Each structure stands twice: as structure tokens, then as C-alpha cells.
Amino acid sequence: MTRNHIALLSAALSLCTVANSQSILGFTSASAAREIEVENKFKSIPNPDEERRQHRIFTQEPHIAGSKRNNELAEYIAEEWKKQGLEDVVIHRYDVYGTNPKSASLEMIAPTHYQALLRETPLPGDDDSKNPAISGAWLGMSISGEVTAPVIYAHSGNPEDYDLLRKNGISVKGKVVLVRYSNPYSYRGFKALTAQREGAAAMLVYSDPQEDGYKKGKVDPDGPWGPEYHIQRGAITYDFMVPGDPQTPGWASIPGAKRIPIEEAVSAPKIMALPLSWHDAKPLLENMDGPVAPTNWQGEDWQGGLPFDYHLGGDRVKAHLKIEMDNGLQPYYVVEGRIRGSELPDEWVVMGNHRDAWVFGGVDPSSGTASMMELTRALGELKKQGMRPRRTLIVCSWDGEEVGLTGSTEWGEQFADDLRAKAVAYINVDEATSGPNFHGQAVASLAPMLEETTRSLQDPSGKTLYDAWKETIEREKKEGAQSSQFSDSGVASETLADTRIGSGSDHTVFLNFIGMPVLGLGFDGDYGVYHSAYDDFYWMNHFGDPGYKYHTLMSQLWGVTALRLANADLLAFDFATYASNIRQFVNELTRANERNMWGQPPSAVRPSEARQPQLDAKAILSAIDDFEAEGKRLNEALARRLSSGPLDPRLAAALNRGMMEVERNWLNPDGIPGRPWFKHILYGARFTYAHLELPGLTEAVEKQDWNTAKQQAEILERALHNNTKLLDELNQQLQP
Ligand SMILES: [Zn+2]
């Protein structure tokens, strides 16, 4: 072929792609046409009135994990799914170490007396806020106890905050520390562990108006931000060590399972902790003595939104705190339903949302639960009309997510072998919507597929969801340039999907323990009532999604994404994209390592080590190049094969099986050092829940533990080689 021929041919090919708007990654053109028909039918079913009706059912009453109401809702979902046409609907029971509040009291006894309310007052116009079943202030997994001690302000409660206190000669041993939720954000369980390690007797954590209250804008009931009395409940479980039931780390809590003593459970906190509204934190902060809190300590402003100077504290403010918890075994219920695949019933696309809420769960999670009920109704409808997916769709309603990702973890542990053999991917929706801004997460190999899917959906703004998403990301990048908050979201500038996946929701067991590719979908916006009683039906109907349009769009997006995975001829994994993401992760680590080495004072660096970073990434980078080259070859070969008409089913099955293996190969059975449950070597989470790429290697480099770093680098290299070999075998099968 001459150069001219090639030019003509590629012009013709690109015309084809333009003319054929029905092309979908992973589908032959005939199957794509059929798929679009199925998707159009599917998208026409979810509607805002039904979303709202379901949302009302789930937000009618508080439904914390383990409560009667939450268990009734499990029964309700199971019954609805059967009516909708789902198959094999079952309710799984897990007996887990759960947590319930009995009583809590906090009083300031010096310099004046103040009895903390520890309750949320009703809001005018919001009748649900008068519900007597609303709990008081409590944190899941706090221990019981009683203490009378001085109160110290420890800012965000992160380790560096205690360094500043030490510099000022302030010890928190045996004292009560008062910390803020955000600024910067870290998971409250990490704050609790840090306070426990510092020897504090108890931790109080409050919502400063600077972060989610009146300093941000109008507060509920007039706006979306948190009012004076809102209390952010939550668990403090150390699930960054191992999620799920603390007494069954790594195996399922099916009734009768072996259990370790709670004293030996690494994820069970050993400290008292209580959340406060700013109304209750104010008298403590206002009366503190000691040095004035700095406005800039390592870039952080310790002053807050209340109208007085914050102090670090000394002996002046004393408090008496008493917490009684009822922590012990209780049943959690996971509801599972499926639509069996017509052609490949043993390849599974799994979806899930948690059901349990701190109170009503307007956004978290009932917006997701309502979307899930419309998703399943529409899938059932398709099945009734004879449109059964090729692969099996499994949907789960998780329990106890809020306590320690418990239901999904136990279910994942119970079915780990099946999932490793059969699962294509897991799609998580926790909070479906708190506003109009879409954020999609995906392991890097599924990022292109997710982005393509959003092109076929309509955002309420009139744009495609893809264009709306792009605008959101561009706006955040601009804002991020100022605040640097989002500067590390997304890898390549053209990528919209967030391919840096931390923990904090039900995808964790599937990615980190089982080795399944995961996706996470959600819309967000201004939202200051998280985990409070005000996160309810009123809030959603006034601020979050008054027309339930985003709920509807979420049902559509969730379903279309699942249908594409379930119906694809050849699964649309893009391993070349995976490779370029891994390269970026490695390059970032190398740069951080060099900065660390160079940033050290000369005296700390021995002459032989000077300017010699100890992480040599050459071998890894070359293994990534090989993996990328095979990934590109595979992308091209798959596209060629798909464009040349019907596929040999046996070849398709072999290719799909092979591609499903790639994610499993990123697991190291021993786990990452110190956290054996977390087995994925590319994705992990910091103790704060923040994403942590190359977790084992990164933590070793940060500790300058070069032996471990070397081992971890070899594990990564080996996995890259294995996956390169696997892709090479697939490429050979595709040779004409
Ligand atoms: Zn949630």
C-alpha cells in the first residue's frame, strides 16, 4: 500500500466513524444498533415522580443500621424487586459488631457552667425535623466512659496539629481535645486514632461555620448550608486498617462465624468521641485561654467562622463528659437481586447502594436508594419486554456502610471466590445527588468507557452529560488553581473521570480485596447538612434536587453504564490508558521522593546519599512501557475485530475472560505492608480516606524504608510483567 492509499483509507475510515454515530466501545456495529435501541427504551422508563415517591419512602423515618426501620426497608426492597421482575431475590444476614448510643452528656464546669444540648432543634417548615425518633449527638464505635478534664483546641485533629500544640508546651494527655471536621478534610476516624495515640481521654468534633455553615451561604431552612444546631454524626471505625465487622477481619460474619475478641480488633477505636453542633462548641471555644490560635501554621488557618479569637486552650475550660454506648452483636441485612444473563450468566456486573442512614439520609444515601429503585424498575421492565442482558446483572442494597463499610465488606468476603471468577465490574452509587455537578470515578481502564457513556445522556441543563461534566471539571480546575484543592484530580488533562480512588464507600471491598474494576457515580453541590437530621426530604426538595431530575438522570446513567458492560461483545477495557495512569503515579512518586531527599538539611544526608534518591524507577517505567505497548496493540486489534462483523463466540469468551483477569493481577495476596486486607498494589487509601496510589511502594518511600520499597517495586514490576504477558497472549489470539 502506498502512502496515498493509506491516507485515502484513513480518510474513509474516519468518515465511517462520523457517519456511523452508532459506534460504541466494545460493540460490533450490529450489536451497537441493538444496544442503542435497548438503552433508549431503558432511558425512557425512570421518571421524576417515581424517584420522588421512592425518596419519600426511604426518608420517612430515621433508619440507622441495625434499627427496626432499616430492617423493614430491607424487606420492602426485596418485595419491590420481586414485583419489578428481579430474580433470585435474597436477604443475607450478617451478625456483626454494631454500635448504638444509650446516652451522652457534656457539661462545661469551668469557668462557667454550660450544659450542651446535643440535639438538633426543629426547623420552621420542615416537619420531619420534629420527629421524636431523631437521635441525639453520637459517633459510631465510640467507647463508653466518663471524664472530667481541661479542653484543648486541636484544630483539625491531624498529627501536624499536635506538633503545634507541643511547640506551645501544651500536652493533651488525659485531656479532652476539641477538633473541627474539616480544614482540611480528614476522616473523623483518623482524627480519633490520632487523639488516641496522643493520649487524649476523649475527642469532641464539631462543625465550624467556616466549613459548612453560615460563612458559606444561607443555612437551612433558607439555604443548603448547615444551621446552628446541625450535628454531623458518623462512625470513627478504623476501617482504613480493615473495613467491615472488626471481629471478622478478612472473612464473612455469617451467623456462627469465628470471631476475634474486640480487644484484639485493630479497627475498633479505644477512645470516647462525640460530635457537636457549633452551638454547643461555641461556649467551650469562647472561654479558652492559652495562646491565640495562628492564622497560618503550615498553610492552615486555625481561626474559624465564629466571631471571636480562637485560643489553643490551657486549664481554664474544664468539661465533664459521659458516654454510654451499647456496642455488641447485631444483625445487618444485605438485599441481593439479579437479572440472569441470557448468554453469559456466569459473567457478573454488580451494582450497589447502601440503605442505612445516620438519620433520614436525604442525600446520604436515600437519593442513591431512590435512584436504585428506579434503576431496578426499568431493568425489570426491559426483562418483561424480552430484553434480557447478555451478562448477569446483580444489584445489592448494603447495610451498615456508615459504620465501617460493613454490609458490602461481609458480602464481598463471603462471595470473594465467585466474584474473582465471574465479576466484570462493580458500579457504586452512594449519594446520588446533592446538586447538579457530576463526578465520575473509574479505575483507569474503564475511564474511556464511562466518558463515552455520558455522551449518550442528557443533562437537565440541556447539554449532554459529557459536556456538563467537562464544564464542571474545567471550572473546578480553575478554582483549584487558586485553592489547590482540586489540583490533583484527574490524571491527564483530557480525562474527566477521576481515576484516583480512595476509600469511604462500598466500592472498597470490590477494588481492594477482590480486585474488581470499580466505577463510582454521583452529582454534588452545596451541601452543609451531611449526616445531620436536616439531611432530609425537605432539604432535597428545596435545595438538592427539587425536581428530582438528577435522581432520574442517575438512574439512567447507572443503568446505561451497567447495560454496556453487560451487553458488550468485547469488554471495553482500555489498558493503554491504565498504563499511562500508572506511569503518572510512578512519576509523581519519583518527583516527591526527589523533593524529599533534596529538601533535607545537608547534615541529615550522608555524602554517598546526597542527591541520590533511593527509588530507582527505571525498571518499573520500562515494564510500564511494555504493558502500554501491548495495551495499544490490543485496543487496535479489538477495534479491528469488532469492525469486521460477527465474532466467534469462543474467541470472544476467551478474550473477555483474559481481560477480566487483568485487575485481579494487581492484587498482592499478602496485602500492602501493615494492612494485609488491602491487596491492590495500584489503589489504596490513606488513613484520612484520601486516595493513595501505589500504596505499598508510596508508604515505604515516604518512610524511607528502602528495603520494603525495593520489595514493593519488585511486586509492581512482576504484576506489570504478568499483565503484559496476558495481553500478549490475547493479542496472539487476535492474529488473523
Ligand atoms: Zn453514604
Coordinates of N, CA and C and ligand atoms in Angstrom, one line a residue, residues 354 356 364-365 401-402 430-431 504-505 530-531, ligand 1:
H354 N -25.8 1.8 49.6 CA -26.2 1.4 51.0 C -27.5 2.0 51.4
D356 N -28.6 2.1 54.9 CA -28.6 2.7 56.3 C -28.2 4.2 56.2
D364 N -27.7 11.3 51.7 CA -26.8 10.1 52.0 C -27.5 9.1 52.9
P365 N -28.0 8.0 52.3 CA -27.9 7.6 51.0 C -29.2 7.5 50.2
E401 N -23.1 0.6 55.9 CA -22.0 1.2 55.3 C -21.4 2.3 56.2
E402 N -22.3 3.0 56.9 CA -21.9 4.1 57.7 C -21.1 3.7 58.9
D430 N -23.4 6.0 46.0 CA -23.7 6.3 47.5 C -24.7 7.4 47.5
E431 N -24.2 8.7 47.5 CA -25.1 9.8 47.4 C -25.3 10.1 45.9
G504 N -13.9 5.0 51.7 CA -15.0 5.8 52.2 C -16.4 5.4 51.6
S505 N -16.5 4.4 50.8 CA -17.8 3.9 50.4 C -17.7 2.4 50.0
Y530 N -24.8 17.3 55.8 CA -24.3 15.9 55.8 C -24.3 15.2 57.2
H531 N -24.9 14.0 57.2 CA -25.0 13.2 58.4 C -25.8 13.9 59.6
Ligands
ZN1 ZN -23.3 7.2 52.2

